[in-house]
Amino acid sequence: MYESDAGLLAPGRAGSPAEAATGDHAFLQALLDAEAALSRARSATGTAPSWAGEAVTEAADARRFDVREIALRARSGGNPVIPLVSALSSAVDESVRPFVHQGATSQDILDTAAMLVASRTLALVRGDLDRTAEALARLAAEHRDTPMPGRTLTQHAVPTAFGLKAAGWRSLVLDARDRLRVVRESLPAQLGGAAGTLAAFSADPGAPADPGAPVGITLVAAYARETGLAEPSLPWHTLRTPVADLAGALAFTAGALGKTAADVLVLSRTEIAEVAEGSGGGSSAMPHKANPVRATLIAAAARRAPGAAATLFASLAAEDERPAGAWHAEWEPLRDLLRLVGGAARDAVDLTEGLRVFPSAMDQHLGLTGGLIVSERLSAVAAARVGPARAREIVTEAARLARDTGRPLAETLAGQPAFAGLDLTELTDPAAWTGCAGPLTDRALERR
């Protein structure tokens, strides 16, 4: 028995707006929209009667067609456009049929449909990215001066501020949003005919005899207007820049959101507990657990996205004027990428809008090393008195002694001439050594 893909094994995208925008029904409608736009473009350029475009557009409603039947019939020709054209032709009056798909090739319609689906999905994703950026801006402003341990290579490094960390997350989200905006505005329609020469359109007996404006090129411009997509300078059957650019922007977005998720997963560990999801997920075996589910699903998407993008980049190496296999290999990973990013963007809204921050835990962790986390500051202070080399020797030896004995760093430095007359308690206060974290946060938040 046939069952549609309900997302049972894909909780990241299940129920997301992107899932609906990329489903089989949505793709079928996009294919029909591409066919209808072509008929309208032909009517607009005088190469088909005005009523032909209207009739095809009226019939191009996905609810009138059986998506499963079209999918099964697609096996014979290798793509769904061939059976769809047959079904659409049957759905219009006999007088209209000559103007259905006239002059186009299957790849024209499927590529255009893919760009329509991508454009519609990216609009949803960008809305979620805007909400995520707003939530992160609030967190960054609220915690501009909340000190916490900075960690490098898993270990305490120097103090930082949670506001700066949140501002960094936001910066990546805005980078992703901007990339998706540029890509979306450049997504092109596809129209080239059998081998990208527009020959079938140029030979149209109804074409205007104007050598300065060949009907094929005029038709491409009209087609782009009808679809709402960009006008391509060339047919791109084997010039896959649009797909590669889309893949890169989507993979970047998954990784940008994955950075936030990775940090939340670390900081929400039981033994760290500096942040927590607003409402964690449960466990089937352990009633006490509140798992960071949103961050987990985003992290999963970030790991899968590069693989899907790699397939799309590999398809750049497409032979001849129409490829065998390279183009076909794009369809599923492109939809996977749109769904992965769409689901991750939806989850990022929930994650960031509900994220709980625990400054008391951060403060407690700043004291775990007894002042070692500010050894950089102490070296700088001592260097001004005894020179950099000697200062490093003094602080390194004091830090070793502090680690070995468990004594505070201020205590092991007491009596050192390099620190004579200085308040070592103040100098080893982590909250006083966050550098430009606050001003950097302010600077980051100026970006809108």
XYZ file of C-alpha atoms in Angstrom:
448
model
C 0.000 0.000 0.000
C 1.327 3.415 -0.937
C 1.799 5.951 1.831
C 2.993 9.506 1.451
C 6.118 10.605 3.326
C 4.628 11.860 6.586
C 8.007 12.678 8.136
C 8.028 9.823 10.639
C 11.830 9.736 10.634
C 12.244 13.465 10.050
C 11.048 15.307 13.175
C 13.206 18.288 12.252
C 11.033 19.196 9.284
C 7.763 17.499 10.283
C 4.992 20.058 10.502
C 7.194 22.961 9.435
C 6.021 25.485 6.825
C 8.972 24.402 4.677
C 7.696 20.824 4.658
C 4.406 21.884 3.107
C 6.179 24.209 0.673
C 8.390 21.369 -0.611
C 5.976 18.434 -0.569
C 4.919 16.476 -3.648
C 1.728 18.509 -3.949
C 3.700 21.759 -3.785
C 6.166 20.535 -6.415
C 3.319 19.385 -8.638
C 1.710 22.800 -8.347
C 5.026 24.466 -9.174
C 5.344 22.306 -12.301
C 1.852 23.334 -13.322
C 2.630 26.965 -12.533
C 5.650 26.728 -14.826
C 3.524 25.294 -17.643
C 0.828 27.931 -17.137
C 3.402 30.727 -17.115
C 4.808 29.493 -20.417
C 1.369 29.538 -22.012
C 0.701 33.036 -20.682
C 4.094 34.219 -21.931
C 3.293 32.902 -25.381
C -0.008 34.723 -25.296
C 1.737 37.899 -24.141
C 4.257 37.731 -27.003
C 1.621 37.007 -29.638
C 2.824 33.476 -30.353
C -0.363 31.968 -28.955
C -3.938 33.217 -28.679
C -4.766 35.180 -25.527
C -7.336 32.614 -24.503
C -4.764 29.803 -24.587
C -2.790 31.180 -21.637
C -5.975 31.751 -19.665
C -7.265 28.238 -20.337
C -4.019 26.502 -19.362
C -3.739 28.591 -16.204
C -7.273 27.694 -15.180
C -6.573 23.976 -15.681
C -3.183 24.081 -13.879
C -4.532 23.230 -10.433
C -2.682 20.419 -8.644
C -5.893 19.279 -6.964
C -7.124 18.049 -10.335
C -4.241 15.619 -10.781
C -3.129 12.375 -9.139
C 0.435 12.976 -7.952
C 1.068 9.273 -7.311
C -0.067 8.304 -10.805
C 2.198 10.929 -12.338
C 5.100 9.716 -10.200
C 4.639 6.127 -11.382
C 4.256 7.140 -15.005
C 7.425 9.245 -14.698
C 9.521 6.076 -14.634
C 9.080 5.498 -18.349
C 10.606 8.846 -19.344
C 12.755 9.473 -16.292
C 11.033 12.653 -15.113
C 7.541 13.744 -14.044
C 7.066 16.452 -16.665
C 6.328 14.016 -19.488
C 3.257 12.420 -17.864
C 2.202 15.766 -16.420
C 2.087 17.383 -19.862
C -0.097 14.509 -21.035
C -2.424 14.907 -18.055
C -2.581 18.698 -18.419
C -3.308 18.416 -22.135
C -6.184 16.101 -21.358
C -7.545 18.620 -18.857
C -7.970 21.411 -21.421
C -10.132 21.793 -24.478
C -8.825 20.240 -27.649
C -8.320 23.696 -29.172
C -5.929 24.589 -26.334
C -3.793 21.452 -26.429
C -1.354 22.635 -29.109
C -0.328 25.456 -26.769
C 0.457 23.257 -23.753
C 4.243 22.901 -23.261
C 4.740 24.235 -26.777
C 8.463 24.433 -27.653
C 9.684 23.604 -24.142
C 11.660 20.630 -22.930
C 11.059 18.769 -19.681
C 14.070 20.332 -18.013
C 12.732 23.822 -18.705
C 9.638 23.063 -16.674
C 11.261 21.079 -13.882
C 14.097 23.563 -13.363
C 11.649 26.459 -13.288
C 9.427 24.575 -10.859
C 12.404 23.867 -8.607
C 13.260 27.568 -8.550
C 9.646 28.424 -7.721
C 9.616 25.938 -4.850
C 12.958 27.273 -3.620
C 11.779 30.884 -3.806
C 8.596 30.131 -1.891
C 10.448 28.128 0.744
C 13.187 30.724 1.208
C 10.564 33.350 1.950
C 9.393 31.205 4.871
C 12.936 30.519 6.053
C 13.893 34.190 6.002
C 10.889 35.017 8.153
C 12.078 32.525 10.765
C 15.640 33.831 10.560
C 14.376 37.350 11.229
C 12.549 36.153 14.339
C 15.626 34.261 15.508
C 17.819 37.324 15.001
C 15.386 39.430 17.019
C 15.406 36.925 19.889
C 19.198 36.801 19.884
C 19.408 40.593 19.864
C 17.311 40.680 23.024
C 19.540 38.076 24.680
C 22.692 39.923 23.674
C 21.435 43.247 24.995
C 20.145 41.754 28.237
C 23.399 39.885 28.923
C 25.841 42.431 27.522
C 27.748 42.416 30.805
C 27.010 38.892 32.057
C 30.465 37.314 32.503
C 31.062 33.664 31.734
C 34.013 31.421 30.981
C 35.333 31.601 27.464
C 36.302 28.114 26.333
C 38.868 27.089 23.743
C 39.682 23.479 22.856
C 37.102 22.482 25.529
C 38.997 24.229 28.363
C 38.548 27.523 30.199
C 40.478 30.224 28.335
C 39.679 33.783 29.427
C 36.431 35.357 30.624
C 33.927 36.583 28.073
C 30.309 37.738 28.247
C 27.209 35.823 27.295
C 25.971 38.873 25.441
C 28.933 38.653 23.084
C 28.270 34.971 22.482
C 24.614 35.677 21.645
C 25.685 38.574 19.416
C 27.964 36.170 17.555
C 25.112 33.731 17.037
C 22.998 36.583 15.712
C 25.751 37.683 13.335
C 25.795 34.252 11.716
C 22.010 34.234 11.426
C 22.087 37.612 9.707
C 24.860 36.415 7.393
C 22.658 33.476 6.439
C 19.624 35.698 5.957
C 21.556 38.030 3.661
C 22.916 35.170 1.579
C 19.473 33.671 1.158
C 18.077 37.070 0.138
C 20.688 37.481 -2.600
C 20.176 33.940 -3.845
C 16.393 34.208 -3.811
C 16.441 37.438 -5.827
C 18.635 35.787 -8.460
C 16.769 32.480 -8.863
C 16.076 32.280 -12.619
C 13.421 30.804 -14.813
C 14.626 28.197 -17.281
C 13.702 28.203 -20.945
C 15.927 26.887 -23.690
C 14.067 24.252 -25.636
C 15.531 20.919 -26.650
C 19.233 21.878 -26.491
C 19.294 25.432 -25.198
C 19.054 27.227 -28.562
C 15.398 28.362 -28.348
C 15.099 27.061 -31.911
C 11.529 25.820 -31.520
C 10.400 29.267 -30.456
C 12.374 31.103 -33.139
C 10.794 28.918 -35.816
C 7.287 29.720 -34.614
C 5.190 30.804 -37.625
C 3.469 33.346 -35.422
C 6.749 34.938 -34.351
C 7.138 38.646 -35.156
C 9.642 39.259 -37.932
C 11.989 41.529 -35.984
C 15.640 40.444 -36.233
C 16.532 42.904 -33.453
C 14.319 41.060 -30.991
C 14.226 37.318 -31.718
C 11.012 35.848 -30.454
C 12.826 33.210 -28.395
C 14.686 35.821 -26.354
C 11.570 37.965 -26.048
C 9.687 34.920 -24.837
C 12.292 34.162 -22.151
C 11.837 37.667 -20.752
C 8.056 37.292 -20.776
C 8.318 33.854 -19.180
C 10.482 35.189 -16.359
C 7.952 37.959 -15.700
C 5.094 35.473 -15.598
C 6.897 33.220 -13.098
C 8.206 36.067 -10.948
C 11.722 34.670 -11.298
C 14.844 36.355 -12.645
C 15.497 36.431 -16.375
C 18.509 34.240 -17.240
C 21.110 35.524 -19.656
C 21.491 32.003 -21.068
C 19.638 28.725 -20.772
C 21.322 26.930 -17.869
C 20.537 23.284 -18.586
C 24.190 22.412 -17.965
C 25.303 25.716 -16.435
C 24.210 24.985 -12.890
C 25.302 28.152 -11.129
C 21.793 28.836 -9.761
C 21.591 25.440 -8.105
C 25.146 25.596 -6.779
C 24.602 29.075 -5.335
C 21.381 27.912 -3.718
C 23.118 24.844 -2.301
C 25.920 26.946 -0.850
C 23.564 29.427 0.795
C 21.404 26.666 2.252
C 24.376 24.699 3.582
C 25.786 27.879 5.122
C 22.448 28.586 6.789
C 22.311 25.096 8.268
C 25.835 25.519 9.614
C 25.132 29.009 10.966
C 22.151 27.730 12.927
C 24.184 24.666 13.878
C 26.743 26.866 15.647
C 24.083 28.145 18.042
C 22.787 24.628 18.542
C 26.270 23.247 19.231
C 26.913 25.871 21.899
C 23.528 25.311 23.524
C 24.129 21.575 23.623
C 27.403 22.096 25.462
C 26.200 24.820 27.802
C 23.037 22.928 28.735
C 24.870 19.801 29.924
C 23.819 18.867 33.458
C 27.268 19.566 34.894
C 27.442 22.982 33.165
C 23.802 24.163 33.096
C 24.572 27.723 32.018
C 21.602 27.718 29.628
C 18.552 25.547 29.056
C 15.852 25.247 26.417
C 12.565 26.781 27.419
C 10.826 23.424 27.393
C 13.044 20.420 26.868
C 11.942 17.118 25.443
C 11.217 14.034 27.492
C 12.746 10.567 27.543
C 10.989 7.246 27.023
C 12.972 5.696 29.888
C 14.061 8.508 32.237
C 11.248 10.676 33.607
C 13.625 13.297 35.025
C 15.132 14.324 31.697
C 14.457 17.565 29.808
C 16.506 17.056 26.672
C 17.606 20.007 24.475
C 15.536 18.699 21.576
C 15.407 21.852 19.447
C 19.188 22.192 19.530
C 19.541 18.484 18.801
C 17.373 18.670 15.678
C 19.199 21.762 14.419
C 22.545 20.044 14.994
C 21.322 17.032 13.019
C 20.321 19.259 10.109
C 23.703 20.987 10.173
C 25.429 17.612 9.835
C 23.270 16.429 6.947
C 23.199 19.617 4.890
C 26.804 19.513 3.600
C 26.256 16.049 2.142
C 23.194 17.165 0.206
C 25.027 20.277 -0.974
C 27.974 18.147 -2.110
C 25.726 16.254 -4.518
C 24.463 19.519 -5.984
C 28.000 20.829 -6.412
C 29.020 17.542 -8.039
C 26.242 18.042 -10.589
C 28.065 21.103 -11.929
C 30.103 18.674 -14.017
C 27.282 18.034 -16.486
C 28.071 16.883 -19.998
C 26.767 18.142 -23.345
C 23.784 20.508 -23.670
C 21.532 18.317 -21.557
C 23.022 15.851 -19.035
C 22.156 12.261 -18.256
C 22.142 11.748 -14.500
C 23.725 14.973 -13.262
C 20.465 16.905 -13.497
C 18.411 13.999 -12.198
C 20.700 13.677 -9.170
C 19.777 17.193 -8.020
C 16.081 16.783 -7.357
C 16.005 14.917 -4.065
C 19.030 16.546 -2.348
C 17.729 19.996 -3.280
C 14.409 19.238 -1.633
C 16.237 17.690 1.332
C 18.286 20.862 1.755
C 15.228 23.097 1.638
C 13.480 20.903 4.178
C 16.491 20.601 6.472
C 17.047 24.343 6.547
C 13.353 25.110 6.784
C 12.970 22.783 9.759
C 16.128 24.089 11.425
C 14.991 27.692 11.004
C 11.623 26.829 12.560
C 13.365 25.129 15.496
C 15.807 28.037 15.890
C 12.869 30.359 16.578
C 11.614 28.091 19.349
C 15.117 27.620 20.731
C 16.145 31.254 20.902
C 12.817 32.727 21.950
C 12.585 30.309 24.866
C 16.253 30.022 25.861
C 16.859 30.362 29.597
C 20.172 31.812 30.811
C 21.654 31.192 34.275
C 24.206 33.874 35.187
C 24.721 32.342 38.633
C 26.047 29.136 37.064
C 28.334 31.153 34.817
C 29.657 33.076 37.797
C 30.247 29.858 39.728
C 32.213 28.379 36.842
C 34.380 31.477 36.566
C 35.708 30.629 40.014
C 36.451 26.976 39.326
C 40.133 27.574 38.573
C 40.805 29.886 41.506
C 41.828 32.792 39.302
C 43.758 30.855 36.630
C 41.256 32.020 34.025
C 42.727 35.550 34.286
C 46.410 34.569 34.070
C 46.568 36.516 30.814
C 45.729 39.698 32.722
C 48.330 39.003 35.373
C 51.019 38.416 32.763
C 50.186 41.746 31.136
C 50.348 43.582 34.470
C 53.648 41.986 35.463
C 55.159 42.553 31.991
C 54.873 46.294 32.491
C 57.060 45.930 35.588
C 59.570 43.160 34.905
C 59.329 42.568 31.133
C 57.314 39.968 29.161
C 59.707 37.013 29.547
C 60.118 37.306 33.303
C 56.405 37.995 33.767
C 55.527 34.812 31.909
C 57.931 32.785 34.076
C 56.434 34.169 37.283
C 52.791 33.623 36.329
C 53.454 30.181 34.803
C 55.153 28.974 37.981
C 52.415 30.453 40.180
C 49.733 28.823 38.019
C 51.474 25.432 38.287
C 51.657 25.775 42.034
C 47.976 26.784 42.212
C 46.949 23.719 40.205
C 49.110 21.353 42.225
C 48.042 22.634 45.640
C 44.501 23.793 44.948
C 45.333 27.232 46.326
C 43.972 30.407 44.639
C 46.294 32.027 42.140
C 46.286 35.268 44.126
C 47.737 33.372 47.093
C 50.558 31.753 45.117
C 51.507 35.149 43.716
C 51.536 36.902 47.045
C 54.975 38.255 47.887
C 56.140 38.436 44.257
C 57.896 41.804 43.728
C 56.263 42.073 40.311
C 52.900 42.490 42.054
C 54.001 44.528 45.047
C 51.380 47.080 46.093
C 48.708 45.653 43.778
C 45.333 44.255 44.826
C 45.646 40.616 43.723
C 42.042 39.875 44.696
C 40.828 42.502 42.258
C 43.331 41.460 39.607
C 42.102 37.862 39.730
C 38.406 38.792 39.506
C 37.215 37.226 36.214
C 34.352 39.702 35.832
C 36.897 42.520 35.529
C 38.688 40.924 32.545
C 36.131 40.632 29.749
C 38.011 43.035 27.507
C 35.866 44.712 24.848
C 33.048 42.170 25.113
C 30.516 44.869 25.925
C 31.513 47.346 23.199
C 31.803 44.514 20.665
C 28.271 43.431 21.559
C 27.054 46.992 21.074
C 28.783 47.137 17.714
C 27.250 43.862 16.596
C 23.773 45.020 17.588
C 24.067 48.073 15.340
C 23.566 45.731 12.393
C 19.917 45.541 11.429
